[in-house]
CSV table of C-alpha atoms and ligand atoms in Angstrom, one decimal:
chain,number,residue,atom,x,y,z
A,1173,MET,CA,117.3,151.8,181.3
A,1174,LEU,CA,113.5,151.6,181.0
A,1175,ASP,CA,112.3,149.2,183.6
A,1176,PHE,CA,109.8,146.9,181.9
A,1177,ASN,CA,109.1,144.8,185.1
A,1178,SER,CA,109.1,141.3,183.8
A,1179,ILE,CA,108.3,140.4,180.2
A,1180,GLU,CA,106.1,137.6,181.6
A,1181,GLN,CA,104.0,140.3,183.3
A,1182,LEU,CA,103.8,142.5,180.2
A,1183,ASP,CA,102.8,139.5,178.2
A,1184,LYS,CA,99.6,139.1,180.1
A,1185,VAL,CA,98.4,142.6,179.2
A,1186,ALA,CA,96.1,143.3,176.2
A,1187,THR,CA,98.1,145.1,173.5
A,1188,PRO,CA,98.6,147.8,172.3
A,1189,PHE,CA,99.2,149.8,175.5
A,1190,TRP,CA,101.3,152.7,176.8
A,1191,TYR,CA,103.7,151.5,179.4
A,1192,TYR,CA,104.9,154.1,181.9
A,1193,ASP,CA,108.0,153.5,183.9
A,1194,MET,CA,107.0,155.6,186.9
A,1195,ASP,CA,110.4,155.3,188.6
A,1196,LEU,CA,112.1,157.0,185.6
A,1197,PHE,CA,109.3,159.5,185.4
A,1198,ARG,CA,109.7,160.5,189.1
A,1199,ARG,CA,113.5,160.6,188.9
A,1200,THR,CA,113.3,162.9,185.9
A,1201,VAL,CA,110.8,165.3,187.6
A,1202,ASP,CA,112.8,165.3,190.9
A,1203,HIS,CA,116.0,166.0,189.1
A,1204,VAL,CA,114.4,169.0,187.3
A,1205,ALA,CA,112.9,170.3,190.5
A,1206,GLU,CA,116.3,170.3,192.2
A,1207,LEU,CA,118.2,171.8,189.3
A,1208,SER,CA,115.7,174.5,188.6
A,1209,ALA,CA,115.7,175.6,192.3
A,1210,GLU,CA,119.5,175.8,192.1
A,1211,HIS,CA,119.3,178.1,189.0
A,1212,GLY,CA,116.3,180.1,190.3
A,1213,ILE,CA,114.4,179.2,187.2
A,1214,LYS,CA,110.6,178.6,187.5
A,1215,VAL,CA,109.2,175.5,185.6
A,1216,HIS,CA,105.8,175.3,184.0
A,1217,TYR,CA,105.1,171.8,182.6
A,1218,ALA,CA,103.8,172.0,179.0
A,1219,VAL,CA,100.6,169.9,179.5
A,1220,LYS,CA,100.1,169.3,175.8
A,1221,ALA,CA,102.9,166.7,175.8
A,1222,ASN,CA,101.0,164.3,178.1
A,1223,VAL,CA,97.8,164.8,180.1
A,1224,GLU,CA,97.7,161.6,182.2
A,1225,LYS,CA,96.3,162.5,185.6
A,1226,ARG,CA,98.9,160.5,187.6
A,1227,LEU,CA,101.7,162.3,185.9
A,1228,LEU,CA,100.2,165.7,186.3
A,1229,GLU,CA,99.4,165.2,189.9
A,1230,TYR,CA,103.0,164.3,190.6
A,1231,ILE,CA,104.3,167.3,188.7
A,1232,SER,CA,101.9,169.7,190.4
A,1233,GLY,CA,102.9,168.2,193.7
A,1234,LYS,CA,106.5,169.2,193.1
A,1235,GLY,CA,105.4,172.9,192.9
A,1236,PHE,CA,105.7,173.3,189.1
A,1237,GLY,CA,103.3,175.4,187.2
A,1238,ALA,CA,101.4,174.4,184.0
A,1239,ASP,CA,101.6,175.8,180.5
A,1240,CYS,CA,98.4,175.2,178.6
A,1241,VAL,CA,97.2,175.8,175.0
A,1242,SER,CA,93.4,175.3,175.3
A,1243,GLY,CA,90.6,176.0,177.7
A,1244,ASN,CA,90.3,172.3,178.4
A,1245,GLU,CA,94.0,172.0,179.2
A,1246,VAL,CA,93.6,174.9,181.7
A,1247,LEU,CA,90.6,173.2,183.4
A,1248,HIS,CA,92.3,169.8,183.4
A,1249,ALA,CA,95.6,171.1,184.8
A,1250,HIS,CA,93.6,172.9,187.6
A,1251,SER,CA,91.7,169.6,188.4
A,1252,CYS,CA,95.1,167.8,188.7
A,1253,GLY,CA,96.3,170.1,191.4
A,1254,PHE,CA,97.9,173.1,189.6
A,1255,PRO,CA,96.8,176.2,191.4
A,1256,ALA,CA,95.2,178.8,189.0
A,1257,ASP,CA,98.0,181.3,189.8
A,1258,LYS,CA,100.5,178.9,188.4
A,1259,ILE,CA,98.7,178.3,185.1
A,1260,VAL,CA,99.8,180.1,181.9
A,1261,TYR,CA,97.8,179.9,178.7
A,1262,ALA,CA,99.3,180.4,175.3
A,1263,GLY,CA,97.9,179.8,171.8
A,1264,VAL,CA,97.1,181.9,168.7
A,1265,GLY,CA,93.4,181.1,168.7
A,1266,LYS,CA,91.7,181.3,172.1
A,1267,SER,CA,87.9,181.2,171.7
A,1268,ASP,CA,85.6,183.6,173.7
A,1269,LYS,CA,84.5,180.7,175.9
A,1270,GLU,CA,88.1,179.6,176.6
A,1271,ILE,CA,89.1,183.2,177.5
A,1272,TYR,CA,86.0,183.6,179.7
A,1273,GLN,CA,86.7,180.4,181.7
A,1274,ALA,CA,90.4,181.2,182.2
A,1275,LEU,CA,89.4,184.7,183.3
A,1276,GLN,CA,87.0,183.4,185.9
A,1277,LEU,CA,89.6,181.0,187.2
A,1278,GLY,CA,92.1,183.9,187.6
A,1279,ILE,CA,95.1,182.3,185.9
A,1280,GLU,CA,98.7,183.5,186.3
A,1281,ALA,CA,98.9,184.8,182.7
A,1282,PHE,CA,97.3,184.8,179.2
A,1283,ASN,CA,100.3,184.5,176.9
A,1284,CYS,CA,98.8,186.8,174.2
A,1285,GLU,CA,99.8,186.2,170.6
A,1286,SER,CA,98.2,189.2,168.7
A,1287,LEU,CA,97.1,192.8,169.3
A,1288,GLN,CA,93.5,191.9,168.7
A,1289,GLU,CA,93.7,189.2,171.3
A,1290,ILE,CA,94.9,191.7,173.9
A,1291,TYR,CA,92.1,194.1,172.9
A,1292,VAL,CA,89.4,191.3,173.3
A,1293,ILE,CA,90.8,190.1,176.6
A,1294,ASN,CA,90.8,193.6,178.0
A,1295,GLU,CA,87.2,194.1,176.9
A,1296,MET,CA,86.0,190.8,178.3
A,1297,ALA,CA,87.8,191.5,181.6
A,1298,ARG,CA,86.1,194.9,181.7
A,1299,VAL,CA,82.6,193.4,181.2
A,1300,CYS,CA,83.3,190.8,183.9
A,1301,GLY,CA,84.7,193.5,186.3
A,1302,LEU,CA,88.1,191.7,186.4
A,1303,LYS,CA,91.7,192.4,185.7
A,1304,ALA,CA,93.5,189.8,183.4
A,1305,ASN,CA,97.2,189.0,183.9
A,1306,VAL,CA,98.8,189.3,180.5
A,1307,SER,CA,102.2,188.3,179.1
A,1308,VAL,CA,102.9,188.9,175.5
A,1309,ARG,CA,104.3,186.2,173.3
A,1310,ILE,CA,107.0,187.6,171.0
A,1311,ASN,CA,108.2,186.1,167.8
A,1312,PRO,CA,112.0,186.7,168.0
A,1313,ASP,CA,112.8,185.4,164.5
A,1314,ILE,CA,115.3,182.7,165.6
A,1315,ASP,CA,115.9,179.4,163.9
A,1316,ALA,CA,115.6,176.6,166.4
A,1317,HIS,CA,117.2,174.2,163.9
A,1318,THR,CA,114.6,171.5,164.2
A,1319,HIS,CA,111.8,170.0,162.1
A,1320,LYS,CA,109.9,172.7,160.2
A,1321,TYR,CA,106.5,171.5,161.7
A,1322,VAL,CA,107.8,172.3,165.2
A,1323,THR,CA,109.6,175.5,164.5
A,1324,THR,CA,107.7,178.4,166.0
A,1325,GLY,CA,110.0,181.4,166.3
A,1326,LEU,CA,110.5,182.5,162.7
A,1327,TYR,CA,108.7,185.4,161.1
A,1328,GLU,CA,107.1,183.0,158.7
A,1329,ASN,CA,105.4,181.2,161.6
A,1330,LYS,CA,102.0,182.2,163.0
A,1331,PHE,CA,103.1,182.5,166.6
A,1332,GLY,CA,103.8,185.6,168.7
A,1333,ILE,CA,103.9,189.3,167.9
A,1334,SER,CA,106.9,190.5,165.8
A,1335,ARG,CA,109.1,193.6,165.9
A,1336,HIS,CA,107.1,195.8,163.5
A,1337,GLU,CA,104.2,195.9,166.0
A,1338,PHE,CA,106.2,196.6,169.2
A,1339,ASP,CA,105.3,200.3,169.4
A,1340,LYS,CA,101.6,199.7,168.7
A,1341,LEU,CA,101.7,196.9,171.3
A,1342,ILE,CA,103.2,199.0,174.0
A,1343,GLY,CA,100.6,201.8,173.4
A,1344,LEU,CA,97.8,199.3,173.5
A,1345,VAL,CA,99.0,197.7,176.8
A,1346,GLN,CA,99.4,201.1,178.4
A,1347,LYS,CA,95.9,202.1,177.7
A,1348,SER,CA,94.2,198.8,178.5
A,1349,GLU,CA,92.9,199.3,182.0
A,1350,ASN,CA,91.7,195.8,182.6
A,1351,ILE,CA,94.9,194.0,181.9
A,1352,ASN,CA,97.8,193.7,184.2
A,1353,PHE,CA,101.0,193.4,182.1
A,1354,ILE,CA,103.5,190.9,183.7
A,1355,GLY,CA,106.0,189.9,181.1
A,1356,LEU,CA,107.2,188.5,177.8
A,1357,HIS,CA,106.9,185.0,176.5
A,1358,PHE,CA,109.0,183.2,173.9
A,1359,HIS,CA,108.9,179.7,172.5
A,1360,ILE,CA,110.9,179.1,169.4
A,1361,GLY,CA,110.4,175.3,168.8
A,1362,SER,CA,110.6,171.8,170.0
A,1363,GLN,CA,113.1,168.9,170.0
A,1364,ILE,CA,116.0,171.4,170.0
A,1365,THR,CA,119.3,169.5,170.1
A,1366,ARG,CA,121.8,172.4,169.4
A,1367,VAL,CA,121.1,173.5,173.0
A,1368,GLU,CA,124.0,175.9,173.7
A,1369,GLU,CA,123.9,177.6,170.3
A,1370,VAL,CA,120.1,178.1,170.0
A,1371,TYR,CA,119.4,179.1,173.6
A,1372,ALA,CA,122.4,181.4,173.9
A,1373,LEU,CA,121.1,183.2,170.8
A,1374,GLU,CA,117.6,183.3,172.1
A,1375,CYS,CA,118.7,184.8,175.4
A,1376,ARG,CA,120.7,187.5,173.7
A,1377,ARG,CA,117.7,188.4,171.5
A,1378,VAL,CA,115.4,188.3,174.6
A,1379,ASN,CA,117.8,190.7,176.5
A,1380,GLU,CA,117.5,193.3,173.7
A,1381,ILE,CA,113.7,193.0,173.4
A,1382,VAL,CA,113.2,193.2,177.2
A,1383,ALA,CA,115.4,196.3,177.3
A,1384,TYR,CA,113.3,197.9,174.5
A,1385,PHE,CA,110.1,197.3,176.4
A,1386,GLU,CA,111.4,198.6,179.6
A,1387,ARG,CA,112.9,201.7,178.0
A,1388,ASN,CA,109.5,202.4,176.6
A,1389,GLY,CA,107.7,202.2,180.0
A,1390,LEU,CA,106.6,198.6,180.5
A,1391,GLU,CA,108.1,196.7,183.4
A,1392,VAL,CA,108.9,193.1,182.4
A,1393,LYS,CA,108.7,190.9,185.5
A,1394,ASN,CA,108.5,187.5,184.0
A,1395,ILE,CA,110.7,186.3,181.2
A,1396,ASN,CA,109.3,183.1,179.9
A,1397,LEU,CA,111.7,181.3,177.4
A,1398,GLY,CA,109.3,178.5,176.5
A,1399,GLY,CA,110.2,174.8,176.2
A,1400,GLY,CA,112.0,172.8,173.5
A,1401,LEU,CA,114.8,170.9,175.1
A,1402,GLY,CA,115.3,167.8,172.9
A,1403,VAL,CA,115.6,164.2,174.0
A,1404,ASP,CA,117.7,161.3,172.7
A,1405,TYR,CA,115.4,159.2,170.5
A,1406,ASP,CA,118.3,157.2,169.1
A,1407,ASP,CA,119.6,156.0,172.4
A,1408,PRO,CA,117.0,156.3,175.2
A,1409,ASP,CA,118.9,153.9,177.4
A,1410,GLU,CA,122.2,155.9,177.2
A,1411,ASN,CA,120.4,159.2,177.9
A,1412,PRO,CA,117.1,158.5,179.8
A,1413,ILE,CA,117.1,162.0,181.2
A,1414,ALA,CA,117.7,165.0,179.0
A,1415,ASP,CA,120.6,167.4,179.7
A,1416,PHE,CA,118.7,169.9,181.9
A,1417,GLY,CA,122.0,171.0,183.4
A,1418,LYS,CA,123.2,172.2,180.0
A,1419,TRP,CA,119.9,173.9,179.3
A,1420,PHE,CA,119.6,175.8,182.6
A,1421,GLY,CA,123.3,176.6,182.6
A,1422,THR,CA,123.1,178.1,179.1
A,1423,ILE,CA,120.1,180.2,180.2
A,1424,SER,CA,121.7,181.4,183.4
A,1425,SER,CA,124.9,182.5,181.8
A,1426,ASN,CA,123.3,184.3,178.9
A,1427,ILE,CA,120.1,186.0,180.3
A,1428,ALA,CA,120.5,189.5,181.8
A,1429,LEU,CA,118.3,189.9,184.8
A,1430,HIS,CA,117.7,192.8,187.1
A,1431,GLU,CA,116.1,192.9,190.6
A,1432,GLY,CA,112.5,191.7,190.5
A,1433,GLN,CA,112.8,189.6,187.3
A,1434,THR,CA,112.2,185.9,187.1
A,1435,VAL,CA,113.0,183.4,184.3
A,1436,HIS,CA,110.4,180.8,183.4
A,1437,VAL,CA,110.7,177.7,181.2
A,1438,GLU,CA,108.0,175.4,179.8
A,1439,PRO,CA,109.4,171.9,179.1
A,1440,GLY,CA,107.0,169.3,177.9
A,1441,ARG,CA,108.8,166.5,175.9
A,1442,SER,CA,111.9,166.4,178.1
A,1443,LEU,CA,109.9,165.7,181.2
A,1444,VAL,CA,107.9,162.8,179.9
A,1445,ALA,CA,109.2,161.4,176.6
A,1446,GLN,CA,111.6,158.7,177.8
A,1447,CYS,CA,109.4,157.3,180.6
A,1448,ALA,CA,107.0,155.6,178.3
A,1449,ALA,CA,107.0,153.0,175.5
A,1450,LEU,CA,104.1,151.9,173.3
A,1451,ILE,CA,103.9,148.1,173.7
A,1452,SER,CA,102.6,146.3,170.7
A,1453,ARG,CA,102.4,142.7,169.5
A,1454,VAL,CA,103.5,141.2,166.1
A,1455,LEU,CA,100.3,140.0,164.4
A,1456,PHE,CA,101.8,138.7,161.2
A,1457,VAL,CA,105.2,138.2,159.5
A,1458,LYS,CA,104.9,138.6,155.8
A,1459,SER,CA,107.5,138.3,153.1
A,1460,GLY,CA,107.0,140.8,150.4
A,1461,GLU,CA,108.6,140.7,147.0
A,1462,THR,CA,111.6,142.8,148.1
A,1463,LYS,CA,111.3,142.9,151.9
A,1464,ASN,CA,110.0,141.3,155.1
A,1465,PHE,CA,107.1,143.0,156.9
A,1466,LEU,CA,106.4,142.8,160.6
A,1467,ILE,CA,102.8,143.8,161.0
A,1468,MET,CA,102.0,145.1,164.4
A,1469,ASP,CA,98.8,145.7,166.3
A,1470,ALA,CA,99.7,149.4,167.1
A,1471,GLY,CA,99.5,151.9,164.3
A,1472,MET,CA,99.7,155.5,163.3
A,1473,ASN,CA,96.3,156.1,165.1
A,1474,ASP,CA,98.2,155.3,168.3
A,1475,LEU,CA,101.4,157.2,167.7
A,1476,ILE,CA,101.4,159.5,164.7
A,1477,ARG,CA,104.9,161.0,165.0
A,1478,PRO,CA,106.6,158.7,162.5
A,1479,ALA,CA,103.8,159.3,159.9
A,1480,LEU,CA,103.5,163.0,160.5
A,1481,TYR,CA,107.1,164.1,161.0
A,1482,GLY,CA,109.1,161.1,159.7
A,1483,ALA,CA,110.2,160.8,163.4
A,1484,TYR,CA,112.5,158.0,164.5
A,1485,HIS,CA,111.6,155.8,167.5
A,1486,LYS,CA,113.8,153.0,168.6
A,1487,ILE,CA,112.0,149.6,168.4
A,1488,GLU,CA,112.9,146.6,170.5
A,1489,ASN,CA,111.7,143.0,170.3
A,1490,LEU,CA,111.2,142.2,174.0
A,1491,SER,CA,110.2,138.6,173.5
A,1492,ALA,CA,113.2,137.7,171.4
A,1493,ALA,CA,115.5,139.0,174.1
A,1494,MET,CA,114.1,136.3,176.3
A,1495,ARG,CA,114.7,133.4,174.0
A,1496,PRO,CA,117.4,131.0,175.1
A,1497,PHE,CA,119.6,131.1,171.9
A,1498,PHE,CA,120.7,134.4,170.5
A,1499,PRO,CA,118.7,134.6,167.3
A,1500,THR,CA,119.9,135.7,164.0
A,1501,HIS,CA,119.1,139.3,162.9
A,1502,GLN,CA,117.0,140.2,159.9
A,1503,ALA,CA,115.9,143.5,158.3
A,1504,TYR,CA,112.2,144.2,158.6
A,1505,ASP,CA,109.8,147.0,157.6
A,1506,ILE,CA,107.8,147.3,160.8
A,1507,VAL,CA,104.3,148.5,160.0
A,1508,GLY,CA,101.0,149.1,161.6
A,1509,PRO,CA,97.5,147.9,160.6
A,1510,VAL,CA,96.1,151.2,159.4
A,1511,CYS,CA,95.1,151.6,155.7
A,1512,GLU,CA,97.7,154.2,154.8
A,1513,SER,CA,101.2,153.6,153.4
A,1514,SER,CA,102.7,156.1,155.9
A,1515,ASP,CA,101.7,153.7,158.7
A,1516,VAL,CA,105.3,152.6,159.1
A,1517,TRP,CA,107.1,152.3,162.4
A,1518,GLY,CA,110.5,151.9,160.8
A,1519,ALA,CA,111.8,150.7,157.4
A,1520,GLY,CA,114.7,148.3,157.1
A,1521,ARG,CA,115.2,147.9,160.9
A,1522,LEU,CA,117.5,145.1,161.9
A,1523,LEU,CA,115.8,143.0,164.6
A,1524,PRO,CA,116.3,139.5,166.0
A,1525,LEU,CA,114.2,136.9,164.1
A,1526,SER,CA,110.6,137.8,165.1
A,1527,VAL,CA,107.5,135.7,165.1
A,1528,ARG,CA,103.7,136.2,165.6
A,1529,GLY,CA,102.9,137.1,169.2
A,1530,ASP,CA,106.3,138.8,170.0
A,1531,LEU,CA,106.0,141.8,172.2
A,1532,MET,CA,107.6,144.9,170.8
A,1533,ALA,CA,108.5,148.2,172.6
A,1534,ILE,CA,108.3,151.5,170.6
A,1535,ARG,CA,110.5,153.6,172.8
A,1536,SER,CA,110.5,157.3,173.8
A,1537,ALA,CA,106.7,157.5,173.4
A,1538,GLY,CA,105.7,159.5,176.5
A,1539,ALA,CA,105.5,162.9,174.8
A,1540,TYR,CA,103.1,163.7,172.0
A,1541,GLY,CA,102.1,160.0,171.9
A,1542,GLN,CA,98.9,159.2,173.7
A,1543,VAL,CA,97.7,162.9,173.4
A,1544,MET,CA,97.9,162.8,169.6
A,1545,SER,CA,96.3,159.4,169.2
A,1546,SER,CA,93.0,159.0,167.4
A,1547,ARG,CA,90.3,156.5,166.6
A,1548,TYR,CA,91.1,156.5,162.9
A,1549,ASN,CA,89.8,153.2,161.2
A,1550,MET,CA,87.6,153.0,164.4
A,1551,LYS,CA,90.5,151.4,166.3
A,1552,ASP,CA,90.2,151.3,170.1
A,1553,MET,CA,92.3,153.8,172.1
A,1554,ALA,CA,95.3,152.1,173.7
A,1555,PRO,CA,95.1,152.4,177.5
A,1556,ALA,CA,97.9,153.6,179.8
A,1557,VAL,CA,99.5,151.0,182.1
A,1558,PHE,CA,101.7,152.1,185.0
A,1559,SER,CA,104.7,150.2,186.3
A,1560,ASP,CA,103.5,150.7,189.9
A,1561,ALA,CA,99.9,149.6,189.2
A,1562,MET,CA,100.3,146.5,186.9
A,1563,ASP,CA,97.3,144.9,188.6
A,1564,GLU,CA,95.1,147.6,187.0
A,1565,ALA,CA,96.2,146.6,183.4
A,1566,PRO,CA,93.6,145.1,181.1
A,1567,SER,CA,94.2,141.3,180.6
A,1568,ARG,CA,94.9,139.8,177.3
A,1569,THR,CA,92.3,137.5,175.8
A,1570,ASP,CA,93.4,135.0,173.2
A,1571,TYR,CA,90.5,134.2,170.9
A,1572,PHE,CA,92.5,131.4,169.1
A,1573,ALA,CA,95.7,129.9,170.2
A,1574,VAL,CA,97.4,130.1,166.9
B,2439,LLP,N1,105.5,176.1,175.2
B,2439,LLP,C1,104.7,176.3,174.1
B,2439,LLP,C2,104.1,177.6,173.9
B,2439,LLP,C3,104.6,175.3,173.2
B,2439,LLP,O1,103.9,175.5,172.1
B,2439,LLP,C4,105.3,174.0,173.4
B,2439,LLP,C5,105.1,172.9,172.4
B,2439,LLP,C6,106.0,173.9,174.6
B,2439,LLP,C7,106.1,174.9,175.5
B,2439,LLP,C8,106.7,172.6,174.9
B,2439,LLP,O2,107.7,172.2,174.1
B,2439,LLP,P1,108.6,170.9,174.3
B,2439,LLP,O3,109.4,171.2,175.6
B,2439,LLP,O4,107.7,169.8,174.5
B,2439,LLP,O5,109.5,170.9,173.1
B,2439,LLP,N2,103.8,167.2,168.4
B,2439,LLP,C9,105.2,167.6,168.2
B,2439,LLP,C10,105.7,168.7,169.2
B,2439,LLP,C11,104.8,169.9,169.2
B,2439,LLP,C12,105.2,170.9,170.2
B,2439,LLP,C13,104.2,172.0,170.4
B,2439,LLP,N3,104.5,173.0,171.3
B,2439,LLP,C14,106.1,166.4,168.3
B,2439,LLP,O6,105.5,165.3,168.4
B,2439,LLP,O7,107.3,166.4,168.1
């Protein structure tokens, strides 16, 4: 259960805001630290899911590494306590400046996504008189059975290097004197719910690919399987922590390792999604010709997932839950203030009778929420409020008591 402190306390805060239940966050990270140690799996947190300093400092303090996808993420992760030799950097389009900065920092690995990128990194390292650690991202052509926008491991996707270039790749790595080849990287998609089926298949494909590289003279020390573990958006209270036991168990029983090899994973969403809610207030209740609208002060500029992926987020009326008599329920289209018809939090949602000023929680918003928000329509950016630092939250000002 997400701990909302008291509704009275939340009610004093200016909306919208991102509310972080730090207790649930720490419990999730601690659980993953313990389980991954038992399985001998190394965890790199995928920073892109949430870049809040307080979260990153806690995660780095637990000894996790960081998986980054831009030069700024690399620098930010480093400033939040991740040592350079625990930072890996993926992405199909690394700019010269980004490569240069990461080279100077001496990161654990560039996860390279094309032959040309390997060539450029080798040249840049030569000019700088350095050696770059390189892992190669492979496209294994596996269907992750998830939304097509977050599917990354099929041949039709832009990510990784695919089979027809393996021999060229091996030749290039062998003759590149300023790179130090350390392993292979895979990431086939996000919000994967068919965990056993998809990861068992991924591991079997990875075993074949690793064997091919080693037969051809490249020693694969690190096998990085990427992230992707899904969370329960339908029922976050029933499943506040994703099933890491199932994920790690599936990997351990399907991956073939020999002496000197280590498995790495890069969870983002599953570490942070459930610990936060976007808290918003009902501005107006409007009865349309065919439906009732609840118009909220948070919109698609704050959390774009419903508009972009048609994603479902559970929505609760926190204020109604406090009213003395159990109110009747009604179907609402819950919408934001942005001038786009896709700015809908949920259509036809059954909620207790709701009124202007009610506080609403849009659940499971900790991953790909705050990081993807924008100032579209020149809206203010919603601040983060932490359950263990409520005194730092911005206070609500009522302009008119209506
Ligand atoms: N590793 C790499 C190379 C990635 O590209 C990603 C996510 C991850 C790890 C972490 O995956 P996770 O454990 O979070 O599934 N904005 C979308 C999700 C995009 C995921 C991008 N890559 C959403 O809101 O659903």
